[in-house]
Amino acid sequence: MPLGVPKVPHQYFEGEDAIWVDLYNKLYEERFLFLAKPLDDEIGNQLVSMMIYLTLDDINRDQFLFIHCTGGSVIPGIALYDTMQYIPPEIHTTVIGIAASMGSLILTGGRPGKRIAFPSATVMLHQPASTYADGMSRVCIQNDNDVAIIKEQIVDIYIETTKQKDKFIIWNELDRDRFMSAEQTLEYGIVDIIMDKEMVPPWLKMKWGPRKQNNWSKITRDEVSEFIDRNDAAPHVNGQMA
């Protein structure tokens, strides 16, 4: 007999009685997000919308994305990566099993200094596929030139976010499956930290618990303007932030 999704007590605001909620709803409320299956349009849209909602709920609170992903579609992956770069909260990424293909791209898209690999984690680099599936339909990238354009986007992302700055090397590495251990991933620059038993995980350092009031009211025009001004002042290269 299936057990279903466990329920846990959760208190939204101080002074309120705790209620029983699904475990995943509790985790989402506390900014824990999960990419635990191949990335497709549905999963990508869910994560993007959740990140935006949590940003509106509290613009200053970090979000934590745990990754155990064997790959997936290129377009939803790039959409999720871009969302992670342009929302104000810092995104901590952690690979807890494998981050392959699009999973590795999402992993490296976390805030620099806050990208973590568990000791037994595996990361795999891989070139973008020429097709991606959405339910029963199949959308085809029209020709090799389209694939090359998307591949160049991915190469540029790895150049920007890792220690590997040779475009030719990354381009060639994406032509085959490149598996890396946690130590190799750290050396490559996809992650910044390898978790160990002596380390206090960053999500345990945050202050959790019921809030004093609804955080929707805490987003001020000054905070939004400050974020916009900060992005406008940042150096740009080829129309993208440097």
JSON list of C-alpha atoms in Angstrom, two decimals:
[
{"chain": "A", "resi": 1, "resn": "MET", "atom": "CA", "xyz": [0.00, 0.00, 0.00]},
{"chain": "A", "resi": 2, "resn": "PRO", "atom": "CA", "xyz": [1.55, 3.33, -1.04]},
{"chain": "A", "resi": 3, "resn": "LEU", "atom": "CA", "xyz": [2.28, 5.70, 1.81]},
{"chain": "A", "resi": 4, "resn": "GLY", "atom": "CA", "xyz": [1.69, 8.86, -0.19]},
{"chain": "A", "resi": 5, "resn": "VAL", "atom": "CA", "xyz": [3.40, 12.18, 0.49]},
{"chain": "A", "resi": 6, "resn": "PRO", "atom": "CA", "xyz": [4.19, 12.61, 4.21]},
{"chain": "A", "resi": 7, "resn": "LYS", "atom": "CA", "xyz": [2.60, 15.51, 6.04]},
{"chain": "A", "resi": 8, "resn": "VAL", "atom": "CA", "xyz": [4.42, 17.72, 8.53]},
{"chain": "A", "resi": 9, "resn": "PRO", "atom": "CA", "xyz": [3.26, 20.54, 10.86]},
{"chain": "A", "resi": 10, "resn": "HIS", "atom": "CA", "xyz": [3.87, 24.04, 9.55]},
{"chain": "A", "resi": 11, "resn": "GLN", "atom": "CA", "xyz": [3.26, 27.46, 11.09]},
{"chain": "A", "resi": 12, "resn": "TYR", "atom": "CA", "xyz": [3.08, 30.22, 8.49]},
{"chain": "A", "resi": 13, "resn": "PHE", "atom": "CA", "xyz": [3.03, 33.23, 10.81]},
{"chain": "A", "resi": 14, "resn": "GLU", "atom": "CA", "xyz": [3.79, 33.81, 14.48]},
{"chain": "A", "resi": 15, "resn": "GLY", "atom": "CA", "xyz": [0.76, 33.44, 16.69]},
{"chain": "A", "resi": 16, "resn": "GLU", "atom": "CA", "xyz": [-1.06, 31.12, 14.31]},
{"chain": "A", "resi": 17, "resn": "ASP", "atom": "CA", "xyz": [-1.76, 27.48, 14.97]},
{"chain": "A", "resi": 18, "resn": "ALA", "atom": "CA", "xyz": [0.35, 25.02, 13.01]},
{"chain": "A", "resi": 19, "resn": "ILE", "atom": "CA", "xyz": [-1.39, 23.07, 10.27]},
{"chain": "A", "resi": 20, "resn": "TRP", "atom": "CA", "xyz": [-0.50, 19.83, 8.51]},
{"chain": "A", "resi": 21, "resn": "VAL", "atom": "CA", "xyz": [0.93, 20.33, 5.03]},
{"chain": "A", "resi": 22, "resn": "ASP", "atom": "CA", "xyz": [2.58, 18.10, 2.44]},
{"chain": "A", "resi": 23, "resn": "LEU", "atom": "CA", "xyz": [6.29, 17.67, 3.02]},
{"chain": "A", "resi": 24, "resn": "TYR", "atom": "CA", "xyz": [7.11, 19.17, -0.38]},
{"chain": "A", "resi": 25, "resn": "ASN", "atom": "CA", "xyz": [4.97, 22.25, 0.28]},
{"chain": "A", "resi": 26, "resn": "LYS", "atom": "CA", "xyz": [6.83, 22.73, 3.56]},
{"chain": "A", "resi": 27, "resn": "LEU", "atom": "CA", "xyz": [10.17, 22.46, 1.76]},
{"chain": "A", "resi": 28, "resn": "TYR", "atom": "CA", "xyz": [9.08, 24.88, -0.98]},
{"chain": "A", "resi": 29, "resn": "GLU", "atom": "CA", "xyz": [7.94, 27.37, 1.66]},
{"chain": "A", "resi": 30, "resn": "GLU", "atom": "CA", "xyz": [11.43, 27.19, 3.18]},
{"chain": "A", "resi": 31, "resn": "ARG", "atom": "CA", "xyz": [13.06, 27.79, -0.26]},
{"chain": "A", "resi": 32, "resn": "PHE", "atom": "CA", "xyz": [14.13, 24.19, -0.95]},
{"chain": "A", "resi": 33, "resn": "LEU", "atom": "CA", "xyz": [13.66, 23.33, -4.65]},
{"chain": "A", "resi": 34, "resn": "PHE", "atom": "CA", "xyz": [14.40, 20.04, -6.39]},
{"chain": "A", "resi": 35, "resn": "LEU", "atom": "CA", "xyz": [15.41, 19.05, -9.91]},
{"chain": "A", "resi": 36, "resn": "ALA", "atom": "CA", "xyz": [15.19, 15.29, -9.46]},
{"chain": "A", "resi": 37, "resn": "LYS", "atom": "CA", "xyz": [14.18, 14.03, -12.90]},
{"chain": "A", "resi": 38, "resn": "PRO", "atom": "CA", "xyz": [15.09, 14.77, -16.53]},
{"chain": "A", "resi": 39, "resn": "LEU", "atom": "CA", "xyz": [14.35, 18.40, -17.31]},
{"chain": "A", "resi": 40, "resn": "ASP", "atom": "CA", "xyz": [11.43, 19.02, -19.66]},
{"chain": "A", "resi": 41, "resn": "ASP", "atom": "CA", "xyz": [9.06, 21.92, -20.35]},
{"chain": "A", "resi": 42, "resn": "GLU", "atom": "CA", "xyz": [6.78, 21.07, -17.43]},
{"chain": "A", "resi": 43, "resn": "ILE", "atom": "CA", "xyz": [9.54, 20.72, -14.83]},
{"chain": "A", "resi": 44, "resn": "GLY", "atom": "CA", "xyz": [11.34, 23.80, -16.18]},
{"chain": "A", "resi": 45, "resn": "ASN", "atom": "CA", "xyz": [8.19, 25.92, -16.03]},
{"chain": "A", "resi": 46, "resn": "GLN", "atom": "CA", "xyz": [7.43, 24.73, -12.50]},
{"chain": "A", "resi": 47, "resn": "LEU", "atom": "CA", "xyz": [10.90, 25.66, -11.24]},
{"chain": "A", "resi": 48, "resn": "VAL", "atom": "CA", "xyz": [10.91, 29.03, -13.02]},
{"chain": "A", "resi": 49, "resn": "SER", "atom": "CA", "xyz": [7.48, 29.96, -11.67]},
{"chain": "A", "resi": 50, "resn": "MET", "atom": "CA", "xyz": [8.40, 28.77, -8.17]},
{"chain": "A", "resi": 51, "resn": "MET", "atom": "CA", "xyz": [11.59, 30.85, -8.15]},
{"chain": "A", "resi": 52, "resn": "ILE", "atom": "CA", "xyz": [9.70, 33.94, -9.28]},
{"chain": "A", "resi": 53, "resn": "TYR", "atom": "CA", "xyz": [6.94, 33.40, -6.71]},
{"chain": "A", "resi": 54, "resn": "LEU", "atom": "CA", "xyz": [9.45, 32.92, -3.88]},
{"chain": "A", "resi": 55, "resn": "THR", "atom": "CA", "xyz": [11.29, 36.05, -5.02]},
{"chain": "A", "resi": 56, "resn": "LEU", "atom": "CA", "xyz": [8.10, 38.07, -4.81]},
{"chain": "A", "resi": 57, "resn": "ASP", "atom": "CA", "xyz": [7.38, 36.54, -1.41]},
{"chain": "A", "resi": 58, "resn": "ASP", "atom": "CA", "xyz": [10.77, 37.60, -0.02]},
{"chain": "A", "resi": 59, "resn": "ILE", "atom": "CA", "xyz": [13.27, 39.33, -2.27]},
{"chain": "A", "resi": 60, "resn": "ASN", "atom": "CA", "xyz": [16.13, 38.94, 0.23]},
{"chain": "A", "resi": 61, "resn": "ARG", "atom": "CA", "xyz": [15.87, 35.25, 1.10]},
{"chain": "A", "resi": 62, "resn": "ASP", "atom": "CA", "xyz": [18.24, 32.73, -0.50]},
{"chain": "A", "resi": 63, "resn": "GLN", "atom": "CA", "xyz": [16.90, 29.75, -2.44]},
{"chain": "A", "resi": 64, "resn": "PHE", "atom": "CA", "xyz": [18.37, 26.24, -2.48]},
{"chain": "A", "resi": 65, "resn": "LEU", "atom": "CA", "xyz": [18.20, 24.03, -5.56]},
{"chain": "A", "resi": 66, "resn": "PHE", "atom": "CA", "xyz": [19.10, 20.34, -5.13]},
{"chain": "A", "resi": 67, "resn": "ILE", "atom": "CA", "xyz": [20.00, 18.54, -8.35]},
{"chain": "A", "resi": 68, "resn": "HIS", "atom": "CA", "xyz": [19.82, 14.85, -9.20]},
{"chain": "A", "resi": 69, "resn": "CYS", "atom": "CA", "xyz": [19.22, 15.07, -12.94]},
{"chain": "A", "resi": 70, "resn": "THR", "atom": "CA", "xyz": [20.33, 12.87, -15.82]},
{"chain": "A", "resi": 71, "resn": "GLY", "atom": "CA", "xyz": [19.80, 15.57, -18.45]},
{"chain": "A", "resi": 72, "resn": "GLY", "atom": "CA", "xyz": [16.86, 16.83, -20.41]},
{"chain": "A", "resi": 73, "resn": "SER", "atom": "CA", "xyz": [15.75, 19.45, -22.90]},
{"chain": "A", "resi": 74, "resn": "VAL", "atom": "CA", "xyz": [18.00, 22.32, -23.89]},
{"chain": "A", "resi": 75, "resn": "ILE", "atom": "CA", "xyz": [15.46, 25.14, -24.18]},
{"chain": "A", "resi": 76, "resn": "PRO", "atom": "CA", "xyz": [13.87, 24.68, -20.72]},
{"chain": "A", "resi": 77, "resn": "GLY", "atom": "CA", "xyz": [17.39, 24.33, -19.30]},
{"chain": "A", "resi": 78, "resn": "ILE", "atom": "CA", "xyz": [18.55, 27.65, -20.72]},
{"chain": "A", "resi": 79, "resn": "ALA", "atom": "CA", "xyz": [15.31, 29.30, -19.56]},
{"chain": "A", "resi": 80, "resn": "LEU", "atom": "CA", "xyz": [15.88, 28.04, -16.01]},
{"chain": "A", "resi": 81, "resn": "TYR", "atom": "CA", "xyz": [19.53, 29.10, -16.08]},
{"chain": "A", "resi": 82, "resn": "ASP", "atom": "CA", "xyz": [18.61, 32.63, -17.20]},
{"chain": "A", "resi": 83, "resn": "THR", "atom": "CA", "xyz": [15.97, 32.90, -14.48]},
{"chain": "A", "resi": 84, "resn": "MET", "atom": "CA", "xyz": [18.56, 31.98, -11.86]},
{"chain": "A", "resi": 85, "resn": "GLN", "atom": "CA", "xyz": [20.86, 34.76, -13.08]},
{"chain": "A", "resi": 86, "resn": "TYR", "atom": "CA", "xyz": [18.32, 37.56, -13.08]},
{"chain": "A", "resi": 87, "resn": "ILE", "atom": "CA", "xyz": [16.33, 37.17, -9.88]},
{"chain": "A", "resi": 88, "resn": "PRO", "atom": "CA", "xyz": [17.70, 38.96, -6.79]},
{"chain": "A", "resi": 89, "resn": "PRO", "atom": "CA", "xyz": [17.86, 36.03, -4.31]},
{"chain": "A", "resi": 90, "resn": "GLU", "atom": "CA", "xyz": [21.09, 34.05, -4.30]},
{"chain": "A", "resi": 91, "resn": "ILE", "atom": "CA", "xyz": [20.59, 30.53, -5.65]},
{"chain": "A", "resi": 92, "resn": "HIS", "atom": "CA", "xyz": [22.58, 27.78, -3.91]},
{"chain": "A", "resi": 93, "resn": "THR", "atom": "CA", "xyz": [22.97, 24.72, -6.16]},
{"chain": "A", "resi": 94, "resn": "THR", "atom": "CA", "xyz": [23.84, 21.29, -4.79]},
{"chain": "A", "resi": 95, "resn": "VAL", "atom": "CA", "xyz": [24.37, 18.08, -6.76]},
{"chain": "A", "resi": 96, "resn": "ILE", "atom": "CA", "xyz": [23.34, 15.12, -4.61]},
{"chain": "A", "resi": 97, "resn": "GLY", "atom": "CA", "xyz": [23.62, 12.29, -7.14]},
{"chain": "A", "resi": 98, "resn": "ILE", "atom": "CA", "xyz": [24.30, 13.13, -10.75]},
{"chain": "A", "resi": 99, "resn": "ALA", "atom": "CA", "xyz": [24.11, 16.35, -12.71]},
{"chain": "A", "resi": 100, "resn": "ALA", "atom": "CA", "xyz": [24.38, 15.36, -16.36]},
{"chain": "A", "resi": 101, "resn": "SER", "atom": "CA", "xyz": [24.07, 17.46, -19.50]},
{"chain": "A", "resi": 102, "resn": "MET", "atom": "CA", "xyz": [21.47, 20.14, -18.69]},
{"chain": "A", "resi": 103, "resn": "GLY", "atom": "CA", "xyz": [21.79, 19.19, -15.03]},
{"chain": "A", "resi": 104, "resn": "SER", "atom": "CA", "xyz": [25.43, 20.29, -15.04]},
{"chain": "A", "resi": 105, "resn": "LEU", "atom": "CA", "xyz": [24.50, 23.57, -16.72]},
{"chain": "A", "resi": 106, "resn": "ILE", "atom": "CA", "xyz": [21.94, 24.31, -14.00]},
{"chain": "A", "resi": 107, "resn": "LEU", "atom": "CA", "xyz": [24.48, 23.32, -11.33]},
{"chain": "A", "resi": 108, "resn": "THR", "atom": "CA", "xyz": [27.06, 25.78, -12.59]},
{"chain": "A", "resi": 109, "resn": "GLY", "atom": "CA", "xyz": [24.37, 28.50, -12.76]},
{"chain": "A", "resi": 110, "resn": "GLY", "atom": "CA", "xyz": [24.24, 28.83, -8.98]},
{"chain": "A", "resi": 111, "resn": "ARG", "atom": "CA", "xyz": [25.72, 31.86, -7.23]},
{"chain": "A", "resi": 112, "resn": "PRO", "atom": "CA", "xyz": [29.56, 31.65, -7.35]},
{"chain": "A", "resi": 113, "resn": "GLY", "atom": "CA", "xyz": [30.85, 30.41, -4.02]},
{"chain": "A", "resi": 114, "resn": "LYS", "atom": "CA", "xyz": [27.55, 28.64, -3.30]},
{"chain": "A", "resi": 115, "resn": "ARG", "atom": "CA", "xyz": [27.71, 25.69, -5.70]},
{"chain": "A", "resi": 116, "resn": "ILE", "atom": "CA", "xyz": [28.18, 22.42, -3.83]},
{"chain": "A", "resi": 117, "resn": "ALA", "atom": "CA", "xyz": [28.86, 18.79, -4.71]},
{"chain": "A", "resi": 118, "resn": "PHE", "atom": "CA", "xyz": [28.35, 15.87, -2.37]},
{"chain": "A", "resi": 119, "resn": "PRO", "atom": "CA", "xyz": [31.50, 13.67, -2.22]},
{"chain": "A", "resi": 120, "resn": "SER", "atom": "CA", "xyz": [30.01, 10.84, -4.30]},
{"chain": "A", "resi": 121, "resn": "ALA", "atom": "CA", "xyz": [28.31, 13.08, -6.85]},
{"chain": "A", "resi": 122, "resn": "THR", "atom": "CA", "xyz": [28.96, 12.75, -10.59]},
{"chain": "A", "resi": 123, "resn": "VAL", "atom": "CA", "xyz": [28.81, 15.50, -13.19]},
{"chain": "A", "resi": 124, "resn": "MET", "atom": "CA", "xyz": [28.68, 14.92, -16.94]},
{"chain": "A", "resi": 125, "resn": "LEU", "atom": "CA", "xyz": [29.16, 17.43, -19.75]},
{"chain": "A", "resi": 126, "resn": "HIS", "atom": "CA", "xyz": [27.36, 16.70, -22.98]},
{"chain": "A", "resi": 127, "resn": "GLN", "atom": "CA", "xyz": [26.47, 18.49, -26.20]},
{"chain": "A", "resi": 128, "resn": "PRO", "atom": "CA", "xyz": [22.86, 19.65, -26.73]},
{"chain": "A", "resi": 129, "resn": "ALA", "atom": "CA", "xyz": [20.53, 17.18, -28.39]},
{"chain": "A", "resi": 130, "resn": "SER", "atom": "CA", "xyz": [19.04, 18.05, -31.76]},
{"chain": "A", "resi": 131, "resn": "THR", "atom": "CA", "xyz": [15.48, 17.36, -30.61]},
{"chain": "A", "resi": 132, "resn": "TYR", "atom": "CA", "xyz": [13.43, 17.63, -27.49]},
{"chain": "A", "resi": 133, "resn": "ALA", "atom": "CA", "xyz": [10.12, 16.09, -26.58]},
{"chain": "A", "resi": 134, "resn": "ASP", "atom": "CA", "xyz": [7.03, 17.69, -25.10]},
{"chain": "A", "resi": 135, "resn": "GLY", "atom": "CA", "xyz": [4.43, 15.05, -24.27]},
{"chain": "A", "resi": 136, "resn": "MET", "atom": "CA", "xyz": [3.41, 13.28, -27.48]},
{"chain": "A", "resi": 137, "resn": "SER", "atom": "CA", "xyz": [4.72, 15.99, -29.79]},
{"chain": "A", "resi": 138, "resn": "ARG", "atom": "CA", "xyz": [8.31, 16.33, -30.92]},
{"chain": "A", "resi": 139, "resn": "VAL", "atom": "CA", "xyz": [9.81, 19.70, -31.78]},
{"chain": "A", "resi": 140, "resn": "CYS", "atom": "CA", "xyz": [12.88, 19.51, -33.99]},
{"chain": "A", "resi": 141, "resn": "ILE", "atom": "CA", "xyz": [15.68, 22.00, -34.17]},
{"chain": "A", "resi": 142, "resn": "GLN", "atom": "CA", "xyz": [15.64, 22.79, -37.85]},
{"chain": "A", "resi": 143, "resn": "ASN", "atom": "CA", "xyz": [19.23, 22.25, -38.93]},
{"chain": "A", "resi": 144, "resn": "ASP", "atom": "CA", "xyz": [22.82, 21.83, -37.84]},
{"chain": "A", "resi": 145, "resn": "ASN", "atom": "CA", "xyz": [23.29, 25.60, -37.75]},
{"chain": "A", "resi": 146, "resn": "ASP", "atom": "CA", "xyz": [20.59, 25.89, -35.08]},
{"chain": "A", "resi": 147, "resn": "VAL", "atom": "CA", "xyz": [22.32, 23.20, -33.02]},
{"chain": "A", "resi": 148, "resn": "ALA", "atom": "CA", "xyz": [25.63, 25.04, -33.38]},
{"chain": "A", "resi": 149, "resn": "ILE", "atom": "CA", "xyz": [24.07, 28.31, -32.16]},
{"chain": "A", "resi": 150, "resn": "ILE", "atom": "CA", "xyz": [22.64, 26.64, -29.07]},
{"chain": "A", "resi": 151, "resn": "LYS", "atom": "CA", "xyz": [25.91, 24.78, -28.46]},
{"chain": "A", "resi": 152, "resn": "GLU", "atom": "CA", "xyz": [27.79, 28.09, -28.61]},
{"chain": "A", "resi": 153, "resn": "GLN", "atom": "CA", "xyz": [25.40, 29.55, -26.02]},
{"chain": "A", "resi": 154, "resn": "ILE", "atom": "CA", "xyz": [26.16, 26.63, -23.72]},
{"chain": "A", "resi": 155, "resn": "VAL", "atom": "CA", "xyz": [29.92, 26.95, -24.28]},
{"chain": "A", "resi": 156, "resn": "ASP", "atom": "CA", "xyz": [29.73, 30.67, -23.42]},
{"chain": "A", "resi": 157, "resn": "ILE", "atom": "CA", "xyz": [27.88, 29.83, -20.19]},
{"chain": "A", "resi": 158, "resn": "TYR", "atom": "CA", "xyz": [30.59, 27.37, -19.13]},
{"chain": "A", "resi": 159, "resn": "ILE", "atom": "CA", "xyz": [33.29, 29.94, -19.96]},
{"chain": "A", "resi": 160, "resn": "GLU", "atom": "CA", "xyz": [31.52, 32.53, -17.81]},
{"chain": "A", "resi": 161, "resn": "THR", "atom": "CA", "xyz": [30.80, 30.26, -14.84]},
{"chain": "A", "resi": 162, "resn": "THR", "atom": "CA", "xyz": [33.79, 27.88, -14.64]},
{"chain": "A", "resi": 163, "resn": "LYS", "atom": "CA", "xyz": [37.59, 28.04, -14.48]},
{"chain": "A", "resi": 164, "resn": "GLN", "atom": "CA", "xyz": [37.87, 26.73, -18.04]},
{"chain": "A", "resi": 165, "resn": "LYS", "atom": "CA", "xyz": [38.28, 29.75, -20.32]},
{"chain": "A", "resi": 166, "resn": "ASP", "atom": "CA", "xyz": [39.41, 28.06, -23.54]},
{"chain": "A", "resi": 167, "resn": "LYS", "atom": "CA", "xyz": [36.39, 28.03, -25.84]},
{"chain": "A", "resi": 168, "resn": "PHE", "atom": "CA", "xyz": [37.95, 25.49, -28.20]},
{"chain": "A", "resi": 169, "resn": "ILE", "atom": "CA", "xyz": [38.55, 22.99, -25.37]},
{"chain": "A", "resi": 170, "resn": "ILE", "atom": "CA", "xyz": [35.00, 23.25, -24.02]},
{"chain": "A", "resi": 171, "resn": "TRP", "atom": "CA", "xyz": [33.56, 22.99, -27.53]},
{"chain": "A", "resi": 172, "resn": "ASN", "atom": "CA", "xyz": [35.46, 19.75, -28.15]},
{"chain": "A", "resi": 173, "resn": "GLU", "atom": "CA", "xyz": [34.64, 18.34, -24.70]},
{"chain": "A", "resi": 174, "resn": "LEU", "atom": "CA", "xyz": [30.93, 18.72, -25.41]},
{"chain": "A", "resi": 175, "resn": "ASP", "atom": "CA", "xyz": [31.31, 16.44, -28.45]},
{"chain": "A", "resi": 176, "resn": "ARG", "atom": "CA", "xyz": [31.56, 13.43, -26.14]},
{"chain": "A", "resi": 177, "resn": "ASP", "atom": "CA", "xyz": [30.30, 12.47, -22.70]},
{"chain": "A", "resi": 178, "resn": "ARG", "atom": "CA", "xyz": [32.72, 13.87, -20.13]},
{"chain": "A", "resi": 179, "resn": "PHE", "atom": "CA", "xyz": [32.14, 12.33, -16.69]},
{"chain": "A", "resi": 180, "resn": "MET", "atom": "CA", "xyz": [33.74, 13.98, -13.66]},
{"chain": "A", "resi": 181, "resn": "SER", "atom": "CA", "xyz": [34.01, 13.11, -9.99]},
{"chain": "A", "resi": 182, "resn": "ALA", "atom": "CA", "xyz": [33.30, 15.68, -7.31]},
{"chain": "A", "resi": 183, "resn": "GLU", "atom": "CA", "xyz": [37.02, 16.52, -7.10]},
{"chain": "A", "resi": 184, "resn": "GLN", "atom": "CA", "xyz": [37.30, 16.94, -10.88]},
{"chain": "A", "resi": 185, "resn": "THR", "atom": "CA", "xyz": [34.15, 19.06, -10.89]},
{"chain": "A", "resi": 186, "resn": "LEU", "atom": "CA", "xyz": [35.70, 21.33, -8.26]},
{"chain": "A", "resi": 187, "resn": "GLU", "atom": "CA", "xyz": [38.93, 21.60, -10.26]},
{"chain": "A", "resi": 188, "resn": "TYR", "atom": "CA", "xyz": [36.96, 22.42, -13.41]},
{"chain": "A", "resi": 189, "resn": "GLY", "atom": "CA", "xyz": [35.10, 25.17, -11.58]},
{"chain": "A", "resi": 190, "resn": "ILE", "atom": "CA", "xyz": [31.56, 23.86, -11.97]},
{"chain": "A", "resi": 191, "resn": "VAL", "atom": "CA", "xyz": [31.25, 23.76, -8.17]},
{"chain": "A", "resi": 192, "resn": "ASP", "atom": "CA", "xyz": [33.04, 25.71, -5.45]},
{"chain": "A", "resi": 193, "resn": "ILE", "atom": "CA", "xyz": [32.72, 23.35, -2.48]},
{"chain": "A", "resi": 194, "resn": "ILE", "atom": "CA", "xyz": [32.72, 19.62, -1.82]},
{"chain": "A", "resi": 195, "resn": "MET", "atom": "CA", "xyz": [30.58, 18.76, 1.18]},
{"chain": "A", "resi": 196, "resn": "ASP", "atom": "CA", "xyz": [32.27, 16.87, 4.02]},
{"chain": "A", "resi": 197, "resn": "LYS", "atom": "CA", "xyz": [31.24, 15.64, 7.45]},
{"chain": "A", "resi": 198, "resn": "GLU", "atom": "CA", "xyz": [32.84, 18.61, 9.21]},
{"chain": "A", "resi": 199, "resn": "MET", "atom": "CA", "xyz": [31.03, 21.19, 7.11]},
{"chain": "A", "resi": 200, "resn": "VAL", "atom": "CA", "xyz": [27.80, 22.84, 8.23]},
{"chain": "A", "resi": 201, "resn": "PRO", "atom": "CA", "xyz": [25.51, 22.90, 5.17]},
{"chain": "A", "resi": 202, "resn": "PRO", "atom": "CA", "xyz": [24.53, 26.44, 4.18]},
{"chain": "A", "resi": 203, "resn": "TRP", "atom": "CA", "xyz": [20.81, 25.66, 4.46]},
{"chain": "A", "resi": 204, "resn": "LEU", "atom": "CA", "xyz": [21.31, 24.91, 8.18]},
{"chain": "A", "resi": 205, "resn": "LYS", "atom": "CA", "xyz": [22.81, 28.36, 8.72]},
{"chain": "A", "resi": 206, "resn": "MET", "atom": "CA", "xyz": [19.64, 30.13, 7.63]},
{"chain": "A", "resi": 207, "resn": "LYS", "atom": "CA", "xyz": [17.00, 31.31, 10.08]},
{"chain": "A", "resi": 208, "resn": "TRP", "atom": "CA", "xyz": [13.84, 29.26, 9.56]},
{"chain": "A", "resi": 209, "resn": "GLY", "atom": "CA", "xyz": [10.47, 29.37, 11.24]},
{"chain": "A", "resi": 210, "resn": "PRO", "atom": "CA", "xyz": [7.20, 31.30, 11.18]},
{"chain": "A", "resi": 211, "resn": "ARG", "atom": "CA", "xyz": [7.25, 34.84, 9.86]},
{"chain": "A", "resi": 212, "resn": "LYS", "atom": "CA", "xyz": [6.04, 37.92, 11.69]},
{"chain": "A", "resi": 213, "resn": "GLN", "atom": "CA", "xyz": [3.98, 39.13, 8.78]},
{"chain": "A", "resi": 214, "resn": "ASN", "atom": "CA", "xyz": [3.28, 38.42, 5.14]},
{"chain": "A", "resi": 215, "resn": "ASN", "atom": "CA", "xyz": [6.49, 39.15, 3.26]},
{"chain": "A", "resi": 216, "resn": "TRP", "atom": "CA", "xyz": [4.60, 40.39, 0.19]},
{"chain": "A", "resi": 217, "resn": "SER", "atom": "CA", "xyz": [4.48, 43.76, 1.96]},
{"chain": "A", "resi": 218, "resn": "LYS", "atom": "CA", "xyz": [8.25, 43.79, 2.51]},
{"chain": "A", "resi": 219, "resn": "ILE", "atom": "CA", "xyz": [9.14, 44.32, -1.14]},
{"chain": "A", "resi": 220, "resn": "THR", "atom": "CA", "xyz": [9.60, 48.07, -1.47]},
{"chain": "A", "resi": 221, "resn": "ARG", "atom": "CA", "xyz": [10.07, 50.22, -4.53]},
{"chain": "A", "resi": 222, "resn": "ASP", "atom": "CA", "xyz": [13.53, 51.16, -3.23]},
{"chain": "A", "resi": 223, "resn": "GLU", "atom": "CA", "xyz": [14.60, 47.49, -3.11]},
{"chain": "A", "resi": 224, "resn": "VAL", "atom": "CA", "xyz": [13.41, 46.86, -6.65]},
{"chain": "A", "resi": 225, "resn": "SER", "atom": "CA", "xyz": [15.01, 50.10, -7.91]},
{"chain": "A", "resi": 226, "resn": "GLU", "atom": "CA", "xyz": [18.28, 49.22, -6.19]},
{"chain": "A", "resi": 227, "resn": "PHE", "atom": "CA", "xyz": [18.33, 45.82, -7.90]},
{"chain": "A", "resi": 228, "resn": "ILE", "atom": "CA", "xyz": [17.59, 47.38, -11.31]},
{"chain": "A", "resi": 229, "resn": "ASP", "atom": "CA", "xyz": [20.28, 50.03, -10.82]},
{"chain": "A", "resi": 230, "resn": "ARG", "atom": "CA", "xyz": [22.81, 47.39, -9.79]},
{"chain": "A", "resi": 231, "resn": "ASN", "atom": "CA", "xyz": [22.18, 45.40, -12.97]},
{"chain": "A", "resi": 232, "resn": "ASP", "atom": "CA", "xyz": [22.30, 48.52, -15.14]},
{"chain": "A", "resi": 233, "resn": "ALA", "atom": "CA", "xyz": [25.66, 49.46, -13.63]},
{"chain": "A", "resi": 234, "resn": "ALA", "atom": "CA", "xyz": [27.18, 46.02, -14.21]},
{"chain": "A", "resi": 235, "resn": "PRO", "atom": "CA", "xyz": [29.52, 45.67, -17.22]},
{"chain": "A", "resi": 236, "resn": "HIS", "atom": "CA", "xyz": [27.96, 44.02, -20.26]},
{"chain": "A", "resi": 237, "resn": "VAL", "atom": "CA", "xyz": [29.59, 42.02, -23.04]},
{"chain": "A", "resi": 238, "resn": "ASN", "atom": "CA", "xyz": [27.75, 41.35, -26.29]},
{"chain": "A", "resi": 239, "resn": "GLY", "atom": "CA", "xyz": [24.48, 42.36, -24.72]},
{"chain": "A", "resi": 240, "resn": "GLN", "atom": "CA", "xyz": [24.96, 40.07, -21.69]},
{"chain": "A", "resi": 241, "resn": "MET", "atom": "CA", "xyz": [26.13, 40.81, -18.19]},
{"chain": "A", "resi": 242, "resn": "ALA", "atom": "CA", "xyz": [29.84, 40.19, -17.77]}
]
